[in-house]
Tab-separated table of N, CA and C in Angstrom:
chain	number	residue	atom	x	y	z
A	212	MET	N	24.942	53.452	-8.042
A	212	MET	CA	24.170	52.439	-9.062
A	212	MET	C	23.589	51.827	-8.753
A	213	ALA	N	22.974	51.550	-9.370
A	213	ALA	CA	21.250	50.711	-9.456
A	213	ALA	C	21.739	49.585	-9.375
A	214	GLU	N	20.469	48.899	-8.415
A	214	GLU	CA	21.140	47.235	-8.228
A	214	GLU	C	20.434	46.927	-9.445
A	215	LYS	N	20.746	45.352	-10.028
A	215	LYS	CA	20.646	44.228	-10.359
A	215	LYS	C	19.369	43.569	-10.295
A	216	LYS	N	18.400	43.649	-10.535
A	216	LYS	CA	17.059	43.046	-10.619
A	216	LYS	C	17.189	41.554	-10.565
A	217	PRO	N	17.240	40.369	-10.230
A	217	PRO	CA	17.376	39.090	-10.626
A	217	PRO	C	16.208	39.107	-11.672
A	218	LYS	N	17.202	37.982	-12.898
A	218	LYS	CA	15.979	37.650	-13.838
A	218	LYS	C	15.048	35.704	-13.537
A	219	LEU	N	13.676	36.011	-14.270
A	219	LEU	CA	13.259	34.907	-14.238
A	219	LEU	C	13.493	34.243	-15.204
A	220	ALA	N	14.216	32.640	-14.598
A	220	ALA	CA	14.152	31.801	-15.747
A	220	ALA	C	13.274	31.168	-16.247
A	221	GLU	N	13.062	31.225	-17.578
A	221	GLU	CA	11.708	29.652	-17.849
A	221	GLU	C	12.406	28.407	-18.472
A	222	ILE	N	12.136	27.518	-17.411
A	222	ILE	CA	12.565	26.370	-17.474
A	222	ILE	C	11.274	25.658	-17.992
A	223	LYS	N	12.331	24.176	-18.537
A	223	LYS	CA	11.326	23.294	-18.660
A	223	LYS	C	10.398	22.305	-18.091
A	224	THR	N	10.336	23.192	-17.086
A	224	THR	CA	9.741	21.732	-16.380
A	224	THR	C	8.880	22.361	-15.149
A	225	LYS	N	7.689	22.424	-15.307
A	225	LYS	CA	6.454	23.078	-15.482
A	225	LYS	C	5.537	22.844	-15.313
A	226	PRO	N	4.385	22.795	-14.071
A	226	PRO	CA	2.796	22.393	-14.068
A	226	PRO	C	2.108	22.145	-14.808
A	227	THR	N	1.800	21.044	-14.437
A	227	THR	CA	0.473	20.965	-16.103
A	227	THR	C	-0.627	20.124	-15.226
A	228	ALA	N	-1.739	19.981	-16.327
A	228	ALA	CA	-2.930	19.927	-15.965
A	228	ALA	C	-3.299	18.590	-16.116
A	229	VAL	N	-2.015	17.481	-15.804
A	229	VAL	CA	-1.941	15.594	-15.720
A	229	VAL	C	-2.307	15.544	-14.367
A	230	SER	N	-3.558	14.824	-14.326
A	230	SER	CA	-3.393	14.004	-13.243
A	230	SER	C	-2.200	13.668	-12.097
A	231	ALA	N	-2.044	13.751	-10.672
A	231	ALA	CA	-1.181	12.991	-10.332
A	231	ALA	C	-1.728	11.905	-9.659
A	232	GLU	N	-3.117	11.570	-9.618
A	232	GLU	CA	-3.504	10.327	-9.409
A	232	GLU	C	-3.431	9.102	-10.386
A	233	GLU	N	-3.509	9.740	-11.179
A	233	GLU	CA	-4.190	9.160	-12.686
A	233	GLU	C	-2.311	8.268	-13.523
A	234	PHE	N	-1.307	9.766	-12.772
A	234	PHE	CA	-0.172	8.775	-13.081
A	234	PHE	C	0.317	7.601	-12.536
A	235	ILE	N	0.180	7.963	-10.906
A	235	ILE	CA	0.650	7.302	-10.506
A	235	ILE	C	-0.368	6.069	-10.141
A	236	ASN	N	-1.484	5.615	-10.739
A	236	ASN	CA	-2.232	4.625	-10.955
A	236	ASN	C	-1.575	3.828	-12.114
A	237	ALA	N	-1.027	5.154	-13.451
A	237	ALA	CA	-0.218	4.492	-14.235
A	237	ALA	C	1.582	3.822	-13.820
A	238	ILE	N	1.472	3.650	-12.903
A	238	ILE	CA	2.848	3.099	-12.415
A	238	ILE	C	2.764	1.558	-12.289
A	239	ASP	N	3.537	0.693	-13.117
A	239	ASP	CA	3.855	-0.792	-13.104
A	239	ASP	C	4.150	-1.023	-12.220
A	240	ASN	N	4.990	-1.217	-10.959
A	240	ASN	CA	5.682	-1.419	-10.172
A	240	ASN	C	4.372	-1.411	-8.563
A	241	GLU	N	3.970	-2.330	-8.111
A	241	GLU	CA	2.722	-1.849	-7.191
A	241	GLU	C	3.742	-1.808	-6.382
A	242	GLN	N	4.939	-2.007	-5.600
A	242	GLN	CA	5.422	-1.265	-3.897
A	242	GLN	C	5.393	0.196	-4.646
A	243	LYS	N	6.404	0.739	-5.730
A	243	LYS	CA	6.564	2.078	-6.110
A	243	LYS	C	4.945	2.931	-6.215
A	244	ARG	N	3.843	2.264	-6.588
A	244	ARG	CA	2.995	3.113	-6.523
A	244	ARG	C	1.751	2.903	-5.064
A	245	LYS	N	2.001	2.361	-4.419
A	245	LYS	CA	1.819	2.327	-2.962
A	245	LYS	C	2.455	3.267	-2.337
A	246	ASP	N	3.469	2.852	-2.696
A	246	ASP	CA	5.023	4.237	-1.894
A	246	ASP	C	4.390	5.942	-2.259
A	247	SER	N	4.301	5.837	-3.462
A	247	SER	CA	4.193	7.194	-3.983
A	247	SER	C	2.754	7.900	-3.411
A	248	PHE	N	1.806	6.582	-3.341
A	248	PHE	CA	0.417	6.961	-2.491
A	248	PHE	C	0.022	8.209	-1.059
A	249	VAL	N	0.985	7.355	-0.185
A	249	VAL	CA	1.675	7.754	1.014
A	249	VAL	C	2.732	9.279	1.156
A	250	LEU	N	3.171	9.227	0.190
A	250	LEU	CA	4.083	10.475	0.102
A	250	LEU	C	3.200	11.445	0.216
A	251	VAL	N	2.904	10.802	-1.424
A	251	VAL	CA	0.631	12.206	-1.316
A	251	VAL	C	0.491	12.365	-0.362
A	252	ASP	N	0.436	11.657	0.250
A	252	ASP	CA	-0.418	12.235	1.388
A	252	ASP	C	0.494	13.028	2.324
A	253	MET	N	1.771	12.577	2.742
A	253	MET	CA	2.531	12.861	3.983
A	253	MET	C	2.735	14.246	3.311
A	254	MET	N	2.780	14.211	1.798
A	254	MET	CA	3.956	15.758	1.535
A	254	MET	C	1.844	16.793	1.449
A	255	LYS	N	0.610	16.541	1.325
A	255	LYS	CA	-0.329	16.946	1.433
A	255	LYS	C	-0.917	17.355	2.572
A	256	LYS	N	-0.391	16.846	3.736
A	256	LYS	CA	-0.544	16.951	5.202
A	256	LYS	C	0.349	17.910	5.424
A	257	ALA	N	1.350	17.813	5.380
A	257	ALA	CA	2.724	18.791	5.491
A	257	ALA	C	2.730	20.344	4.714
A	258	THR	N	1.679	21.021	3.445
A	258	THR	CA	1.521	21.788	3.064
A	258	THR	C	0.245	22.474	3.188
A	259	GLY	N	-0.970	21.221	2.489
A	259	GLY	CA	-1.964	21.804	2.817
A	259	GLY	C	-2.675	21.807	1.355
A	260	GLU	N	-1.623	22.041	0.665
A	260	GLU	CA	-1.415	22.098	-0.682
A	260	GLU	C	-2.272	20.339	-1.427
A	261	GLU	N	-2.411	20.711	-3.055
A	261	GLU	CA	-3.091	19.553	-3.413
A	261	GLU	C	-1.857	19.000	-4.555
A	262	PRO	N	-1.537	17.779	-4.713
A	262	PRO	CA	-0.716	17.643	-5.725
A	262	PRO	C	-1.300	17.873	-6.968
A	263	VAL	N	0.354	18.164	-7.231
A	263	VAL	CA	1.000	19.135	-9.297
A	263	VAL	C	1.362	18.191	-9.877
A	264	MET	N	1.405	17.330	-11.131
A	264	MET	CA	2.543	17.152	-11.765
A	264	MET	C	2.911	18.348	-12.257
A	265	TRP	N	4.734	18.574	-12.771
A	265	TRP	CA	5.491	19.069	-13.246
A	265	TRP	C	6.623	18.224	-13.838
A	266	GLY	N	6.203	18.906	-14.657
A	266	GLY	CA	6.912	17.770	-16.235
A	266	GLY	C	6.048	16.953	-16.332
A	267	GLY	N	6.654	15.608	-16.554
A	267	GLY	CA	6.578	14.289	-17.228
A	267	GLY	C	6.175	13.818	-15.871
A	268	SER	N	7.259	13.348	-14.697
A	268	SER	CA	6.517	12.714	-13.396
A	268	SER	C	7.342	13.107	-12.554
A	269	ILE	N	7.314	14.336	-12.073
A	269	ILE	CA	7.414	14.968	-10.874
A	269	ILE	C	5.965	14.975	-10.388
A	270	ILE	N	5.748	15.139	-9.085
A	270	ILE	CA	4.913	15.307	-8.228
A	270	ILE	C	5.236	16.552	-7.251
A	271	GLY	N	4.363	18.056	-7.562
A	271	GLY	CA	4.583	18.874	-6.397
A	271	GLY	C	3.713	19.375	-5.665
A	272	PHE	N	4.129	19.988	-4.218
A	272	PHE	CA	2.794	20.572	-3.936
A	272	PHE	C	3.604	21.673	-3.209
A	273	GLY	N	2.419	22.678	-3.152
A	273	GLY	CA	2.746	24.070	-3.321
A	273	GLY	C	3.885	24.574	-4.641
A	274	ASN	N	3.796	26.486	-3.668
A	274	ASN	CA	4.547	27.045	-4.652
A	274	ASN	C	5.390	27.645	-4.887
A	275	MET	N	6.881	27.828	-4.719
A	275	MET	CA	7.856	29.259	-4.941
A	275	MET	C	8.742	29.631	-5.606
A	276	ARG	N	9.009	30.673	-5.235
A	276	ARG	CA	9.856	31.847	-6.435
A	276	ARG	C	11.467	31.309	-5.937
A	277	TYR	N	12.004	30.137	-6.273
A	277	TYR	CA	13.593	29.772	-5.424
A	277	TYR	C	14.326	30.715	-6.667
A	278	GLU	N	15.535	31.248	-6.026
A	278	GLU	CA	16.752	31.569	-6.095
A	278	GLU	C	18.219	31.314	-6.002
A	279	SER	N	18.552	31.091	-6.908
A	279	SER	CA	20.137	30.688	-7.389
A	279	SER	C	20.838	31.664	-6.212
A	280	PRO	N	21.298	30.945	-5.324
A	280	PRO	CA	22.616	32.099	-4.600
A	280	PRO	C	23.650	32.342	-4.878
A	281	LYS	N	24.079	31.504	-6.047
A	281	LYS	CA	24.824	31.123	-6.801
A	281	LYS	C	25.042	32.675	-8.142
A	282	THR	N	23.762	32.424	-8.507
A	282	THR	CA	23.747	33.047	-9.919
A	282	THR	C	22.803	34.286	-9.713
A	283	GLY	N	21.347	34.350	-8.763
A	283	GLY	CA	20.789	34.707	-8.676
A	283	GLY	C	19.165	34.624	-9.909
A	284	ARG	N	19.732	34.115	-10.984
A	284	ARG	CA	18.697	33.507	-11.632
A	284	ARG	C	17.564	32.697	-10.388
A	285	GLN	N	16.333	32.873	-10.778
A	285	GLN	CA	14.872	32.887	-10.262
A	285	GLN	C	13.856	31.878	-11.663
A	286	VAL	N	13.516	30.943	-10.548
A	286	VAL	CA	13.045	29.918	-11.048
A	286	VAL	C	11.441	29.510	-10.330
A	287	ASP	N	10.346	30.033	-11.310
A	287	ASP	CA	9.268	29.790	-9.985
A	287	ASP	C	9.412	27.593	-10.338
A	288	TRP	N	9.136	26.953	-8.772
A	288	TRP	CA	9.218	25.511	-8.338
A	288	TRP	C	7.806	25.167	-7.289
A	289	PHE	N	7.762	24.147	-6.840
A	289	PHE	CA	7.338	24.283	-5.344
A	289	PHE	C	8.251	23.542	-4.742
A	290	LEU	N	7.172	23.503	-3.139
A	290	LEU	CA	7.759	23.427	-1.899
A	290	LEU	C	8.374	22.652	-2.240
A	291	VAL	N	7.596	20.944	-1.731
A	291	VAL	CA	8.541	19.568	-2.122
A	291	VAL	C	7.517	19.366	-3.024
A	292	GLY	N	8.867	18.145	-3.144
A	292	GLY	CA	7.583	16.811	-4.361
A	292	GLY	C	8.902	16.006	-4.358
A	293	PHE	N	8.365	15.010	-4.946
A	293	PHE	CA	8.866	13.201	-5.349
A	293	PHE	C	9.316	13.064	-6.778
A	294	SER	N	9.508	12.188	-7.358
A	294	SER	CA	9.175	11.006	-8.814
A	294	SER	C	9.731	9.872	-7.953
A	295	PRO	N	8.483	9.365	-8.530
A	295	PRO	CA	8.472	7.867	-8.721
A	295	PRO	C	9.405	7.239	-9.817
A	296	ARG	N	10.739	7.662	-9.686
A	296	ARG	CA	11.091	6.856	-10.934
A	296	ARG	C	12.173	5.439	-11.323
A	297	LYS	N	12.270	4.685	-11.818
A	297	LYS	CA	12.620	3.565	-11.700
A	297	LYS	C	13.226	2.976	-11.416
A	298	ALA	N	14.543	3.387	-10.809
A	298	ALA	CA	15.762	2.795	-9.808
A	298	ALA	C	15.109	3.253	-8.721
A	299	ASN	N	14.663	4.797	-8.429
A	299	ASN	CA	14.212	4.744	-6.861
A	299	ASN	C	13.050	5.867	-6.520
A	300	LEU	N	12.602	6.294	-5.147
A	300	LEU	CA	11.754	7.950	-5.582
A	300	LEU	C	13.035	8.558	-4.734
A	301	THR	N	12.259	9.640	-5.484
A	301	THR	CA	13.508	10.876	-5.651
A	301	THR	C	12.714	12.152	-5.112
A	302	LEU	N	12.987	12.105	-3.372
A	302	LEU	CA	12.350	13.420	-2.554
A	302	LEU	C	12.554	14.674	-3.016
A	303	TYR	N	12.154	15.892	-3.658
A	303	TYR	CA	12.169	17.107	-3.220
A	303	TYR	C	12.302	18.292	-2.336
A	304	ILE	N	12.907	17.390	-1.366
A	304	ILE	CA	12.992	18.255	0.228
A	304	ILE	C	14.426	18.547	1.502
A	305	GLY	N	15.453	19.192	-0.182
A	305	GLY	CA	16.471	20.247	0.206
A	305	GLY	C	16.905	18.759	1.466
A	306	ALA	N	17.426	17.851	1.136
A	306	ALA	CA	18.096	16.043	1.214
A	306	ALA	C	19.362	16.899	2.140
A	307	GLY	N	19.891	17.591	1.239
A	307	GLY	CA	21.770	17.978	1.303
A	307	GLY	C	21.916	19.226	2.500
A	308	SER	N	21.586	19.391	3.076
A	308	SER	CA	21.095	20.560	3.724
A	308	SER	C	21.759	19.988	5.561
A	309	GLU	N	22.915	20.567	6.013
A	309	GLU	CA	22.937	20.639	7.134
A	309	GLU	C	21.103	20.370	8.345
A	310	ALA	N	20.606	21.114	7.784
A	310	ALA	CA	19.530	21.252	9.342
A	310	ALA	C	19.102	19.261	8.866
A	311	HIS	N	19.507	19.050	8.192
A	311	HIS	CA	18.705	17.065	8.064
A	311	HIS	C	19.643	16.270	8.371
A	312	ALA	N	20.964	16.764	8.594
A	312	ALA	CA	22.292	16.115	9.329
A	312	ALA	C	21.866	14.875	9.781
A	313	GLU	N	21.288	15.174	11.362
A	313	GLU	CA	20.449	14.373	12.666
A	313	GLU	C	20.051	13.266	11.997
A	314	ALA	N	19.061	14.247	11.012
A	314	ALA	CA	17.985	13.284	10.792
A	314	ALA	C	18.071	12.307	10.065
A	315	LEU	N	19.163	12.100	9.090
A	315	LEU	CA	19.572	11.698	7.655
A	315	LEU	C	20.605	10.312	8.994
A	316	LYS	N	20.601	10.898	9.416
A	316	LYS	CA	21.625	9.253	10.564
A	316	LYS	C	20.710	8.447	11.201
A	317	VAL	N	19.128	9.241	11.316
A	317	VAL	CA	18.264	7.728	11.642
A	317	VAL	C	16.970	7.806	10.978
A	318	LEU	N	17.118	8.013	9.604
A	318	LEU	CA	16.618	7.637	8.838
A	318	LEU	C	15.951	6.097	8.192
A	319	GLY	N	17.174	5.483	8.148
A	319	GLY	CA	17.848	4.272	7.550
A	319	GLY	C	17.888	4.237	5.918
A	320	LYS	N	17.741	3.224	5.046
A	320	LYS	CA	18.367	2.776	3.629
A	320	LYS	C	17.947	4.170	2.644
A	321	HIS	N	18.619	5.136	2.250
A	321	HIS	CA	18.882	6.597	1.381
A	321	HIS	C	20.171	6.797	1.141
A	322	LYS	N	20.200	7.523	0.042
A	322	LYS	CA	20.995	8.499	-0.241
A	322	LYS	C	20.236	9.777	-0.828
A	323	VAL	N	22.326	10.211	-0.437
A	323	VAL	CA	21.434	11.513	-0.846
A	323	VAL	C	22.335	12.498	-1.740
A	324	SER	N	22.411	13.654	-2.679
A	324	SER	CA	22.378	14.256	-4.024
A	324	SER	C	22.145	15.407	-4.260
A	325	GLY	N	23.087	16.688	-3.379
A	325	GLY	CA	22.570	17.787	-3.637
A	325	GLY	C	21.621	18.388	-2.260
A	326	GLY	N	20.165	18.500	-2.746
A	326	GLY	CA	19.030	19.015	-2.496
A	326	GLY	C	18.282	17.869	-2.266
A	327	CYS	N	18.376	16.871	-3.012
A	327	CYS	CA	18.007	15.435	-3.162
A	327	CYS	C	17.915	14.015	-2.670
A	328	LEU	N	17.164	13.913	-1.732
A	328	LEU	CA	16.542	12.023	-1.519
A	328	LEU	C	16.260	10.982	-2.061
A	329	TYR	N	17.016	9.919	-2.162
A	329	TYR	CA	16.819	8.849	-2.586
A	329	TYR	C	16.782	7.715	-2.016
A	330	ILE	N	15.534	7.341	-1.983
A	330	ILE	CA	15.408	5.443	-1.621
A	330	ILE	C	14.264	4.685	-2.783
A	331	ASN	N	14.834	3.462	-2.108
A	331	ASN	CA	14.257	2.924	-2.454
A	331	ASN	C	12.377	2.305	-2.505
A	332	LYS	N	12.160	2.005	-1.137
A	332	LYS	CA	11.736	1.841	-0.608
A	332	LYS	C	10.744	2.171	0.300
A	333	LEU	N	9.570	2.588	1.068
A	333	LEU	CA	9.905	3.630	1.867
A	333	LEU	C	9.732	2.539	3.499
A	334	SER	N	9.332	1.153	3.031
A	334	SER	CA	9.946	0.178	4.053
A	334	SER	C	11.847	0.074	4.522
A	335	ASP	N	12.040	0.489	3.961
A	335	ASP	CA	13.770	0.505	3.885
A	335	ASP	C	13.575	1.660	4.711
A	336	VAL	N	12.891	3.265	5.748
A	336	VAL	CA	13.141	4.274	5.956
A	336	VAL	C	11.939	3.973	7.564
A	337	ASP	N	12.665	5.266	8.610
A	337	ASP	CA	11.190	5.624	9.287
A	337	ASP	C	10.571	6.943	8.833
A	338	LEU	N	9.360	6.435	8.354
A	338	LEU	CA	8.095	7.214	8.174
A	338	LEU	C	7.815	8.375	8.746
A	339	ASN	N	8.397	8.200	10.352
A	339	ASN	CA	8.425	9.448	11.178
A	339	ASN	C	9.374	10.284	11.041
A	340	VAL	N	10.342	10.166	11.012
A	340	VAL	CA	11.465	10.599	10.658
A	340	VAL	C	11.407	11.390	9.365
A	341	LEU	N	11.242	10.815	8.718
A	341	LEU	CA	10.851	11.483	7.141
A	341	LEU	C	9.833	13.016	6.996
A	342	GLN	N	8.790	12.886	7.939
A	342	GLN	CA	7.339	13.539	7.540
A	342	GLN	C	8.600	14.572	8.565
A	343	GLY	N	8.966	14.363	9.750
A	343	GLY	CA	9.713	15.891	10.265
A	343	GLY	C	10.644	16.293	9.264
A	344	MET	N	11.235	15.498	8.141
A	344	MET	CA	12.072	16.046	7.321
A	344	MET	C	11.585	17.121	6.147
A	345	ILE	N	10.274	17.019	5.590
A	345	ILE	CA	9.434	17.895	5.207
A	345	ILE	C	9.039	18.597	5.779
A	346	ASN	N	8.816	18.202	7.342
A	346	ASN	CA	7.625	19.899	7.644
A	346	ASN	C	9.630	20.938	8.230
A	347	SER	N	10.450	19.581	8.367
A	347	SER	CA	11.337	21.171	8.705
A	347	SER	C	11.718	22.211	7.242
A	348	TYR	N	11.554	20.880	6.597
A	348	TYR	CA	12.400	21.816	5.270
A	348	TYR	C	11.433	22.910	4.741
A	349	LEU	N	9.902	22.735	5.543
A	349	LEU	CA	8.918	23.300	5.398
A	349	LEU	C	9.097	24.682	6.226
A	350	SER	N	9.102	24.406	6.874
A	350	SER	CA	9.221	25.581	7.725
A	350	SER	C	10.581	26.361	7.874
A	351	ARG	N	11.657	25.922	6.650
A	351	ARG	CA	12.798	26.932	6.592
A	351	ARG	C	12.375	27.637	5.091
A	352	LYS	N	11.322	27.350	4.359
A	352	LYS	CA	10.871	28.100	3.151
A	352	LYS	C	9.838	29.459	3.384
């Protein structure tokens, strides 16, 4: 019997032509704006990629095809990214994985849900630990 090929799903969040820099400069909260530029530098350094807006509020770096281990459904997505949301900075770096368990113990004030890391402001965390988490996540991709 022939093996089923995974289906590439169409998702709403896609890369756009909007400038990430312009998006960040439009953020009202000065601290969130400054933190966003620091995250851009960190992720750009780690990936060697330029920031790209995904949808209206996510800044992503690089591209990959993600396949759900449960459903086999595939989507085109970014390698790492973040969103400067009103409540916090949401980082998409596979934070819920066991590989980050030790780093999360020493990172500083944060929350984790699924693969997302939530930080109120970068001064709440150790930036060296955060950079290590980003680099570690990318090395597994």
